XYZ file of C-alpha atoms in Angstrom:
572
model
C -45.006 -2.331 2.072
C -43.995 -4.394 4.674
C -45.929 -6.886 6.663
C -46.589 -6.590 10.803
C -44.690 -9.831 10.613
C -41.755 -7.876 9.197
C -41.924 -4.719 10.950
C -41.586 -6.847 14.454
C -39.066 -8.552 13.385
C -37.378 -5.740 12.364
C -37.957 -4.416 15.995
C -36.870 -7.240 18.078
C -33.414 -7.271 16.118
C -32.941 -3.903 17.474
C -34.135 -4.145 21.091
C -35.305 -7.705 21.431
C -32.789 -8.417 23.815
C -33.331 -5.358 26.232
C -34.372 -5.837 29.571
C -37.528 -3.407 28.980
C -38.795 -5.267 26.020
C -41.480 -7.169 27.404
C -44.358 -4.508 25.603
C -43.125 -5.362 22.849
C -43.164 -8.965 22.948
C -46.176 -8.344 24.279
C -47.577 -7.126 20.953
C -45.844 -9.400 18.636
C -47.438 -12.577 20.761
C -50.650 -11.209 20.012
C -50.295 -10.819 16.584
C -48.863 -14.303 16.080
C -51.790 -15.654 18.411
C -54.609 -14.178 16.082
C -52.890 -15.602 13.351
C -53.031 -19.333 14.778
C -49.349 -19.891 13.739
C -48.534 -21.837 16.301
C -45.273 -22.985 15.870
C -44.120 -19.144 15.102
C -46.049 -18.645 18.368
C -43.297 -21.680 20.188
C -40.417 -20.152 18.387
C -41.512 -16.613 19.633
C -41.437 -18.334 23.151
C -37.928 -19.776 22.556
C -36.434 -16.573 21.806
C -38.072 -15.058 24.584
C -36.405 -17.630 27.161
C -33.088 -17.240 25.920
C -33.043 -13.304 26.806
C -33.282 -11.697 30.502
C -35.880 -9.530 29.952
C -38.309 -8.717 32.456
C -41.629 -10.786 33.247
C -39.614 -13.558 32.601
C -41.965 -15.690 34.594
C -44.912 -14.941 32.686
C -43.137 -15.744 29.691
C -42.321 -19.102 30.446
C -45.647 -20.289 32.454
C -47.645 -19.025 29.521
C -45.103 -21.163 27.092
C -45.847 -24.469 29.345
C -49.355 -23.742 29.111
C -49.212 -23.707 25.169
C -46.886 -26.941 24.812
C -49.751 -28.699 26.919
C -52.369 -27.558 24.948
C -51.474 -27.831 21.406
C -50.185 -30.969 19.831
C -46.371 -30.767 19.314
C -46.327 -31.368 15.642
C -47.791 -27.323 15.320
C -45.331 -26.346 18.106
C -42.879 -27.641 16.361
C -40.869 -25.862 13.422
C -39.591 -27.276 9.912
C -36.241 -28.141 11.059
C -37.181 -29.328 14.380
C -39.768 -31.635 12.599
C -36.792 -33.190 10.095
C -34.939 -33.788 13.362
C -36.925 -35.188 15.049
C -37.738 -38.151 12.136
C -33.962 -38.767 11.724
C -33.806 -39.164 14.873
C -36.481 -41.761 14.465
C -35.490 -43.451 11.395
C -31.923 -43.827 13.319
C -34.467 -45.344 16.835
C -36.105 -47.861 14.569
C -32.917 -49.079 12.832
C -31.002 -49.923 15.839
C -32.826 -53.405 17.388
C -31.009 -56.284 16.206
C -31.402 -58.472 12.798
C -32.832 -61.363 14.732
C -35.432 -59.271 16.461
C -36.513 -57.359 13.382
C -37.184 -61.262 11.984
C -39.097 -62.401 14.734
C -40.992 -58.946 14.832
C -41.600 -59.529 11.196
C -42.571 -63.081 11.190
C -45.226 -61.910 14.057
C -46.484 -59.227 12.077
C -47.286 -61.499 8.984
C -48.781 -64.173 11.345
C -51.113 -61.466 13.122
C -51.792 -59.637 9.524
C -50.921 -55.990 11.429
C -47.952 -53.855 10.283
C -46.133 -51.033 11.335
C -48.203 -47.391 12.467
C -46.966 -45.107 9.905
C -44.168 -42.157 10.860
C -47.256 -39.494 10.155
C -49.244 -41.182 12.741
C -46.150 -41.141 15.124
C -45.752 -37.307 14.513
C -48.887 -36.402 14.804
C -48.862 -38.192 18.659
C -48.007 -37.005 21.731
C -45.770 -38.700 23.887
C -45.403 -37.287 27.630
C -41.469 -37.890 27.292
C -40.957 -35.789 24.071
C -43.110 -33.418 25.309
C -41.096 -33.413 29.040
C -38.031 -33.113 26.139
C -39.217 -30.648 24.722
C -40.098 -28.336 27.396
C -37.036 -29.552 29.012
C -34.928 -27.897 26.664
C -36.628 -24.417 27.003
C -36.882 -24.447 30.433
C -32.446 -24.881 30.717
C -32.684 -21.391 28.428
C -35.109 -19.877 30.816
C -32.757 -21.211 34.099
C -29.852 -19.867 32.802
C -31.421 -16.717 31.556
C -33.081 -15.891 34.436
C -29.332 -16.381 36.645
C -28.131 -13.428 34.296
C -30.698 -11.601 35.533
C -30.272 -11.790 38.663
C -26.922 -10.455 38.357
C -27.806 -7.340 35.982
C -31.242 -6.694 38.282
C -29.219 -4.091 40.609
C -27.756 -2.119 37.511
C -31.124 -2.075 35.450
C -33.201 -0.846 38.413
C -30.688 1.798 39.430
C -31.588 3.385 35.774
C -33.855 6.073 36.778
C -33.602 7.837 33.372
C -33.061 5.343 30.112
C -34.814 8.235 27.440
C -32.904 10.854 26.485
C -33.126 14.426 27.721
C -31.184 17.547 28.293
C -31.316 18.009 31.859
C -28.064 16.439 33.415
C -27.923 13.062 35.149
C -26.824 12.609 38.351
C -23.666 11.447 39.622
C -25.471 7.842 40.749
C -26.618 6.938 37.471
C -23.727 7.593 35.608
C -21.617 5.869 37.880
C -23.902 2.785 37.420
C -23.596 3.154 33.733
C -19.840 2.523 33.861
C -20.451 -0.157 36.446
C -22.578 -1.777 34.153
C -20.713 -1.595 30.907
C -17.729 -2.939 32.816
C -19.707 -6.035 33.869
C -21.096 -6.226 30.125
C -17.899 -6.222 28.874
C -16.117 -8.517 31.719
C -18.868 -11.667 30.527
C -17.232 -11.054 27.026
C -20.284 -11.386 24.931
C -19.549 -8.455 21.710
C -23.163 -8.811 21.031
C -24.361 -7.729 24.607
C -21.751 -5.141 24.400
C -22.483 -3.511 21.351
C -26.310 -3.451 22.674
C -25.422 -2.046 26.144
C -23.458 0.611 24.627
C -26.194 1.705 22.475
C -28.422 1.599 24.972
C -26.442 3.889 27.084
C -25.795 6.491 24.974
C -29.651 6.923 24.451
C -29.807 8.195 28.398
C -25.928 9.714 27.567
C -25.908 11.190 24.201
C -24.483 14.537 25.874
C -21.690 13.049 27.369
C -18.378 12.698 25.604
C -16.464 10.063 28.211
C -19.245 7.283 27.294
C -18.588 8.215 22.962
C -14.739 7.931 23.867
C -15.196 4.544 25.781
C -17.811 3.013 23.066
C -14.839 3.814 20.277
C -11.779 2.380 22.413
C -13.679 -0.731 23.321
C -14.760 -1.380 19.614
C -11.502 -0.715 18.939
C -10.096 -2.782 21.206
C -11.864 -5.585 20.385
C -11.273 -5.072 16.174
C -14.546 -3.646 14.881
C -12.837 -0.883 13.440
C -16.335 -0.050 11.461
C -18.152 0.001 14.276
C -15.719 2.590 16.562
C -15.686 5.010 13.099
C -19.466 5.168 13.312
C -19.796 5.775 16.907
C -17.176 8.644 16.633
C -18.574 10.107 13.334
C -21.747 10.248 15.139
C -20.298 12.031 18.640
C -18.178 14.461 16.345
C -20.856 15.235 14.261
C -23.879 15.313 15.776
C -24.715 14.670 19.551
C -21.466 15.930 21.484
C -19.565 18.267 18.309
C -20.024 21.414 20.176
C -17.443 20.001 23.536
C -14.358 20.106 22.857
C -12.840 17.119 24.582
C -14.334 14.938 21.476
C -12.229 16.630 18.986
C -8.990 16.596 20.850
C -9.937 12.351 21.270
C -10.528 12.445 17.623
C -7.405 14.540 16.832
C -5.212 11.909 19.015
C -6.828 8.607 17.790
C -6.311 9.892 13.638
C -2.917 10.243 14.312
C -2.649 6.957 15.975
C -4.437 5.518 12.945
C -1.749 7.402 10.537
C -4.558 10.000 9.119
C -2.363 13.130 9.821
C -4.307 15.396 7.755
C -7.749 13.889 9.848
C -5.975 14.930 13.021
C -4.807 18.239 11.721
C -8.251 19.218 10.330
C -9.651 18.068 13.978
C -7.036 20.623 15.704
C -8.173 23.231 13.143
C -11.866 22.613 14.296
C -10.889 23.577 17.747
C -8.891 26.717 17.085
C -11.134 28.453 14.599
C -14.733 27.252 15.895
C -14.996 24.662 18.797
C -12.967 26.094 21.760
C -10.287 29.048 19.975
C -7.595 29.964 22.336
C -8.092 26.057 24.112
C -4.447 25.868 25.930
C -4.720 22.309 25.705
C -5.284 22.197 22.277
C -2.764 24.064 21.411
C 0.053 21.952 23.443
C -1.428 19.028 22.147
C -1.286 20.658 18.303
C 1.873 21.669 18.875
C 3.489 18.004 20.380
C 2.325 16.449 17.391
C 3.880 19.023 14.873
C 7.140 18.120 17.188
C 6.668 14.538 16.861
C 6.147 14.870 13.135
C 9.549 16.536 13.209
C 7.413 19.666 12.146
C 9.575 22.113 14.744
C 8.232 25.343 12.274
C 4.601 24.400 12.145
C 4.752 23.317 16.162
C 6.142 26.729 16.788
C 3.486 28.620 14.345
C 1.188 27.084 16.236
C 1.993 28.927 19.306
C 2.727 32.320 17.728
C -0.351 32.096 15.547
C -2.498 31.706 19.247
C -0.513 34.164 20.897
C -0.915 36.774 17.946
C -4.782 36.425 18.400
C -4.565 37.059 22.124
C -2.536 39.914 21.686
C -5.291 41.848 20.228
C -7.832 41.137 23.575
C -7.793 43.317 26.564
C -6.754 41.604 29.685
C -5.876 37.990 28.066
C -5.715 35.433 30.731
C -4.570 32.754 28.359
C -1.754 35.347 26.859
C 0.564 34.634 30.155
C 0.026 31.056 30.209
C 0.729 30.950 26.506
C 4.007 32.482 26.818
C 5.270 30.255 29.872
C 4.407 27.300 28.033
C 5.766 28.565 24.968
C 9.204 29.349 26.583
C 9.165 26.004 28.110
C 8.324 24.224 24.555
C 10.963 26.113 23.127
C 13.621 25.118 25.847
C 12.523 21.347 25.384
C 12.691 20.757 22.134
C 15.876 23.009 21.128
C 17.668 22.899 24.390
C 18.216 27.112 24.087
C 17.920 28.819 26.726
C 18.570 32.102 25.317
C 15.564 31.819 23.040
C 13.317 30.864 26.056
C 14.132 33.556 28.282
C 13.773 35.941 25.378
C 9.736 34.710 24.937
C 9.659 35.695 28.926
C 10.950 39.084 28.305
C 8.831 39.516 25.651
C 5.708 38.134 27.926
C 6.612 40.698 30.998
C 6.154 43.506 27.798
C 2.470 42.275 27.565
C 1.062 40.841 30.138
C 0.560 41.590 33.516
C 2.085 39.424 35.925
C -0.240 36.953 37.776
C -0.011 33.726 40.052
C 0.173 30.749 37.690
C 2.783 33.019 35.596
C 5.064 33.765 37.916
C 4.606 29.945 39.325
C 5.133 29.066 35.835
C 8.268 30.859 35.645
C 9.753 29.579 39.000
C 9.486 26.456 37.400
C 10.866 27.464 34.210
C 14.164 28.573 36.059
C 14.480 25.308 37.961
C 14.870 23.202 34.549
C 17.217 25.771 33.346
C 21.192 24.956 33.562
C 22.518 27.075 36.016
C 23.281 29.917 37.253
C 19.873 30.360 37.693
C 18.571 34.318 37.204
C 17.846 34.683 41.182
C 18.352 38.429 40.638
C 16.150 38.894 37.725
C 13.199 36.783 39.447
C 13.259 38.058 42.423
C 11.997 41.711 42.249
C 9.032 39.908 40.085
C 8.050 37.595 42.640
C 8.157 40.799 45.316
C 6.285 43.101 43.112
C 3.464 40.816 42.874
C 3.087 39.648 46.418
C 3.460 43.158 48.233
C 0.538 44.895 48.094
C 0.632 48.093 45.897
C -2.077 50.772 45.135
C -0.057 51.986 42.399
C 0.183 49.074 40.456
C -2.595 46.770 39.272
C -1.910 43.587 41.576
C -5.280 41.288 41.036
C -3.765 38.774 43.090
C -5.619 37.700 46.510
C -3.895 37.462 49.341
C -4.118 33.718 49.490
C -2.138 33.452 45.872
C 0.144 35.965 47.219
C 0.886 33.593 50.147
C 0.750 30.311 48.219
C 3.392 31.975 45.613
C 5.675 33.032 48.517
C 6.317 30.175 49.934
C 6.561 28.447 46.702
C 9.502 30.708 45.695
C 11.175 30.228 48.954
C 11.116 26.406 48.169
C 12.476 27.181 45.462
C 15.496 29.352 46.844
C 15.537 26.277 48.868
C 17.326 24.563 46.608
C 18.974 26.944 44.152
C 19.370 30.167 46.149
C 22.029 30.465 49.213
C 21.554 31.842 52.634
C 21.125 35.935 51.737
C 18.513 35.363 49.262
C 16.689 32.879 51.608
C 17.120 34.863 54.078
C 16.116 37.705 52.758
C 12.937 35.922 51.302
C 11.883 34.454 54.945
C 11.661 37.892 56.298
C 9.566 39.064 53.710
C 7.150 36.535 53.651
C 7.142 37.100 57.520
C 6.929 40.846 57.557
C 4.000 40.564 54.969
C 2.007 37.315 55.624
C 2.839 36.167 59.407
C 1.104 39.251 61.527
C -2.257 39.043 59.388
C -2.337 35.356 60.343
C -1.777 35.811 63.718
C -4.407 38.180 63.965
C -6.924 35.714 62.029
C -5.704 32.950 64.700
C -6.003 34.958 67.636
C -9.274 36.455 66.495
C -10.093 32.472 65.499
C -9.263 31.730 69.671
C -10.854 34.283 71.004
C -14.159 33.448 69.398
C -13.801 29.419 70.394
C -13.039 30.523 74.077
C -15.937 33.327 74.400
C -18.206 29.964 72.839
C -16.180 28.431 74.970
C -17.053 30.404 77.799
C -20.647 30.916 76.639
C -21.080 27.286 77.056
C -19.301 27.028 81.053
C -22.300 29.432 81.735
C -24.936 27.783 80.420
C -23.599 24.452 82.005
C -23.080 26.470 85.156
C -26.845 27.959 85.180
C -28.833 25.136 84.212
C -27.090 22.295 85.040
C -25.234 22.711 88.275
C -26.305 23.892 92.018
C -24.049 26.674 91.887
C -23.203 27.535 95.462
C -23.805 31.318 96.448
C -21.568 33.683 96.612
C -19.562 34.380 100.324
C -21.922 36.444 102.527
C -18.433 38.757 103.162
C -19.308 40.052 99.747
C -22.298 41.561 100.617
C -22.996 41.652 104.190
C -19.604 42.040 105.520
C -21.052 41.449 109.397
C -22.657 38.156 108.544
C -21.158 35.054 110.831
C -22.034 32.460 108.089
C -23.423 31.688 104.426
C -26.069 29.566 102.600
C -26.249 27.055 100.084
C -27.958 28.414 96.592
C -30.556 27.001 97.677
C -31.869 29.894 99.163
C -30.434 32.249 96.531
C -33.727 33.143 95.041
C -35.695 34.717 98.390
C -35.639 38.346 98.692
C -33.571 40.168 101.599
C -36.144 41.004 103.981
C -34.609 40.756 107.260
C -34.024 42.682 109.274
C -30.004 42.950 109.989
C -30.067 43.596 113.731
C -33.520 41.709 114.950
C -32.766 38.962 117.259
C -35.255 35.497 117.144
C -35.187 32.874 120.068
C -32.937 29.862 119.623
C -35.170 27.020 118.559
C -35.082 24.048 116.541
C -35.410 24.540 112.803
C -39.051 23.523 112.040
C -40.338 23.547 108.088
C -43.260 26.670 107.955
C -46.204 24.884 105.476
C -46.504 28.153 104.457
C -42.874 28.110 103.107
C -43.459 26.689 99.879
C -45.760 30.014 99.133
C -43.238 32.268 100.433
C -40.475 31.143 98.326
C -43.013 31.353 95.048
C -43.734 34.487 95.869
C -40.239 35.492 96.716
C -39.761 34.363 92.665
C -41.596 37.061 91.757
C -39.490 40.410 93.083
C -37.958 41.196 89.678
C -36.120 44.603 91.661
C -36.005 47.046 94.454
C -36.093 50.568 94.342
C -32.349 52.559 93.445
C -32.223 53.106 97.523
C -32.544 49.984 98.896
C -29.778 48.505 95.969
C -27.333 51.594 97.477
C -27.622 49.984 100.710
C -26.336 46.477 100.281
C -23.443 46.977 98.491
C -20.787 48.677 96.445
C -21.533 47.127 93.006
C -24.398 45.995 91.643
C -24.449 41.860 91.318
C -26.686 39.594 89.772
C -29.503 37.995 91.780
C -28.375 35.101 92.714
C -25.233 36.638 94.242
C -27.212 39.537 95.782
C -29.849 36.883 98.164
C -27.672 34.290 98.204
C -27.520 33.924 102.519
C -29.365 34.537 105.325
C -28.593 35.376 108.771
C -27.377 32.916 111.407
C -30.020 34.360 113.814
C -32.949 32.922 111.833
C -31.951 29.687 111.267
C -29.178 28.425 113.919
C -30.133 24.659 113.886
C -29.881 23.558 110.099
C -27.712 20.520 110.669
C -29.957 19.271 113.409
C -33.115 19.115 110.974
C -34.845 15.934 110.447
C -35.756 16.304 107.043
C -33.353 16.381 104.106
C -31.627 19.835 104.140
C -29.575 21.965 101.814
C -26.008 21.552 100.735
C -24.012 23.581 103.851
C -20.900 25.271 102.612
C -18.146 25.587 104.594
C -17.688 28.866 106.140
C -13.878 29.217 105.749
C -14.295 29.500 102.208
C -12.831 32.208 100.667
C -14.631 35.570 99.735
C -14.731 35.218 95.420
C -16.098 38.110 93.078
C -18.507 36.674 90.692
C -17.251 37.510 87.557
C -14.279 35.624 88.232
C -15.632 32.537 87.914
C -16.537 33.158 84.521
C -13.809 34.718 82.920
């Protein structure tokens, strides 16, 4: 059974130096304080200081207060006790011989001798205790400036337990900010704890396993980067892919061939079957084994198995890449093109295919087969009914022009030619129509907007009195747009100066409120209807022949030359 004692001690080695181990510190100072063992209590303390850990403060107020109340022979441990009495058998031999005789010769005339080194232990002195403190207060300084540069990264960890819901982007970009930092100050031990650490809040990620191997790698603790990837492949990320094909590449960099062939197997029969990448990357390694039989079983065996699905989408990438691979590495082209015949037998064409294929015939040696990829590029970009064409139009466009690059530089001027037109023919009227239906919808907000500017923000002047009373001498400014038309056309008033009516103000509220006028009285005024504004938008010169003459402030008067204008016209 082990001993509280025991069982922290056990604990701190584990997470003692974590910045959220303060509880329990907390807990193992209590313990040692209801115990009385003082100087475990001091070298609790000391280890404490040396950390940046949070409530570092605390820490090292509540040490000062214990150095100044106990004596410092029980603060003290074994082996700072046997230091500290060299150190003052070495004081005590160093006056000279001639003042050790007169010190003796004094002592035998007084009858005194020397205190004894208990007594002088047992004592104490301000300076050793200034010392002493001294020391831990240079750990606490210097831990506490670490601190203050890991204090951004510790506080942006909103998450440090584990759990399956994702983390955000934030904190696990501050993970990797952190661990670079960590591993920039070149301490392993602070390294090896950060990483642990992390991949309590990261267990389900695999980039964090990959970077924990590579850096104990790096740095030669080849024990330690086997356990942290036996744990990711085996327990807390062996279900993702992306660890195995790590694992598969780092065996074979290590020289365990069979390891990394057993990690490919993984993949293809239970992890991720039909991966593409782990089958290129299975297959490269055959190649670079000078295994060209088992790197090209590796392909066949995958594209055997995809043979037997309906409507494969890896089966057409498979065969590109598997023509390709075959080119590569035995520099026939007769055997490559023969795996793309074989592919047009089974699949149906699609975008990254064909693209595939374009760039299949541009490593080629020439002549390149213009005439035998052309009619494929054409039957999958021209829309057919008949045939099953899942391309959108946007691939079809995209692989267009990407075969006219290509006749760019391999085809001559009748197969460019003859290219051009059909990408225009097919692609060019449906974008014009999307741009001009585009423009008309920015100028009608466009327009939209003139009008509201127009309405709300502007005096617009009324419209020409020609437009409807053709008989009129003169117009008004819109500032008399809103009254209603109730004058008489042919009733004469007496010349006078223009005086303001009090009663105006009331008239032109209630002129506000005339929302219409019967169907007759409309007929009357003119042709078309027009909107309000346009229809009351003057008066005649009879009623008011002194405007300018006013001595009050008076509306905007617009020049009667101005030229009759429909209203609609200034709109659209």
């Amino acid at each position: 059974m082990l001993l509280p004692g025991s069982l922290f001690e056990r604990a701190v080695v584990y997470v003692g130096t974590d910045f959220l181990s303060s509880p329990l510190w907390d807990k193992y100072i209590e313990y040692e304080h209801m115990q009385q063992d003082w100087s475990r209590l001091a070298l609790i303390y000391t280890r404490i200081l040396e950390n940046p850990i949070q409530n570092l403060d605390r820490y090292f107020s509540n040490f000062k207060e214990l150095a100044e109340t106990r004596p410092l022979s029980e603060l003290r441990s074994a082996e700072e006790s046997a230091t500290v009495a060299v150190a003052s058998d070495a004081s005590e031999s160093a006056p000279s011989e001639s003042d050790g005789k007169a010190d003796e010769g004094k002592s035998q005339a007084d009858g005194t001798s020397e205190p004894s080194k208990l007594e002088s232990a047992g004592s104490t002195d301000p300076e050793e205790l200034k010392k002493y403190i001294g020391i831990r207060e240079a750990m606490y300084i210097k831990a506490k400036e670490f601190e203050s540069k890991i204090i951004g990264f510790e506080m942006a960890i909103r998450r440090p337990y584990f759990h399956v819901r994702p983390l955000n982007v934030a904190e696990l970009e501050n993970w990797h900010n952190y661990l670079d930092f960590i591993e920039s100050d070149g301490d392993f031990n602070k390294v090896v704890k950060l990483y642990e650490k992390c991949l309590v809040a990261c267990a389900n990620y695999p980039e964090y396993w990959i970077r924990y191997v590579l850096s104990m790698g790096a740095s030669g603790s080849m024990d330690l980067a086997d356990n942290a990837l036996a744990r990711a492949t085996q327990v807390f990320v062996k279900r993702q892919p992306e660890i195995h094909l790590f694992a598969a590449r780092l065996k074979e960099q290590n020289g365990d061939i069979a390891g990394a062939r057993a990690a490919f197997q993984l993949l293809h029969s239970e992890i991720s079957p039909g991966l593409l990448e782990a089958v290129i990357k299975h297959a490269n390694m055959e190649q670079r084994l000078g295994n060209l039989d088992d790197a090209f079983s590796v392909y066949e065996q995958v594209i055997a198995v995809e043979k037997g699905k309906e409507n494969s989408i890896l089966l057409p990438l498979l065969y590109a890449q598997y023509s390709r691979f075959s080119y590569l590495v035995l520099r026939d082209a007769e055997k490559a093109r023969k795996i793309i015949v074989e592919a047009l037998d089974h699949v149906q064409p699609s975008k990254h295919f064909m693209e595939a294929l374009i760039f299949f015939e541009t490593i080629l040696p020439p002549p390149r087969k213009i005439e035998y990829l052309d009619p494929l590029v054409e039957n999958l970009i021209k829309p057919n009914v008949d045939t099953q064409n899942t391309a959108s139009s946007t691939e079809r466009e995209e692989l267009s022009l990407i075969y006219i690059e290509f006749l760019g530089l391999f085809g001559d001027v009748e197969t460019i030619k003859k290219a051009e037109d059909r990408h225009c023919k097919l692609f060019l009227p449906h974008r014009s129509r999307s741009e001009l239906k585009k423009r008309s919808a920015d100028e009608f907000l466009s327009s939209d907007r003139t009008k509201v500017a127009k309405t709300y923000n502007d005096t617009a002047p009324a419209q020409p009195v020609s437009s409807a009373y053709p008989n009129a001498p003169t117009q008004w400014s819109g500032g008399y747009a809103a009254q209603p038309q109730a004058w008489p056309q042919a009733q004469a008033a007496p010349a006078q100066t223009q005086q303001w009516n009090p009663a105006y103000g009331q008239q032109q509220a209630a002129y506000g409120a005339y929302g219409g006028y019967p169907a007759g009285y409309a007929a009357s005024q003119a042709p078309t209807p027009v909107p309000q504004a346009a229809a009351y938008g003057a008066y005649p010169a009879q009623a008011y022949p002194a405007a300018a003459t006013t001595p009050v402030a008076a509306p905007v008067h617009q020049p009667a030359a101005a030229p009759p204008q429909a209203y609609y016209n200034s709109y659209y």
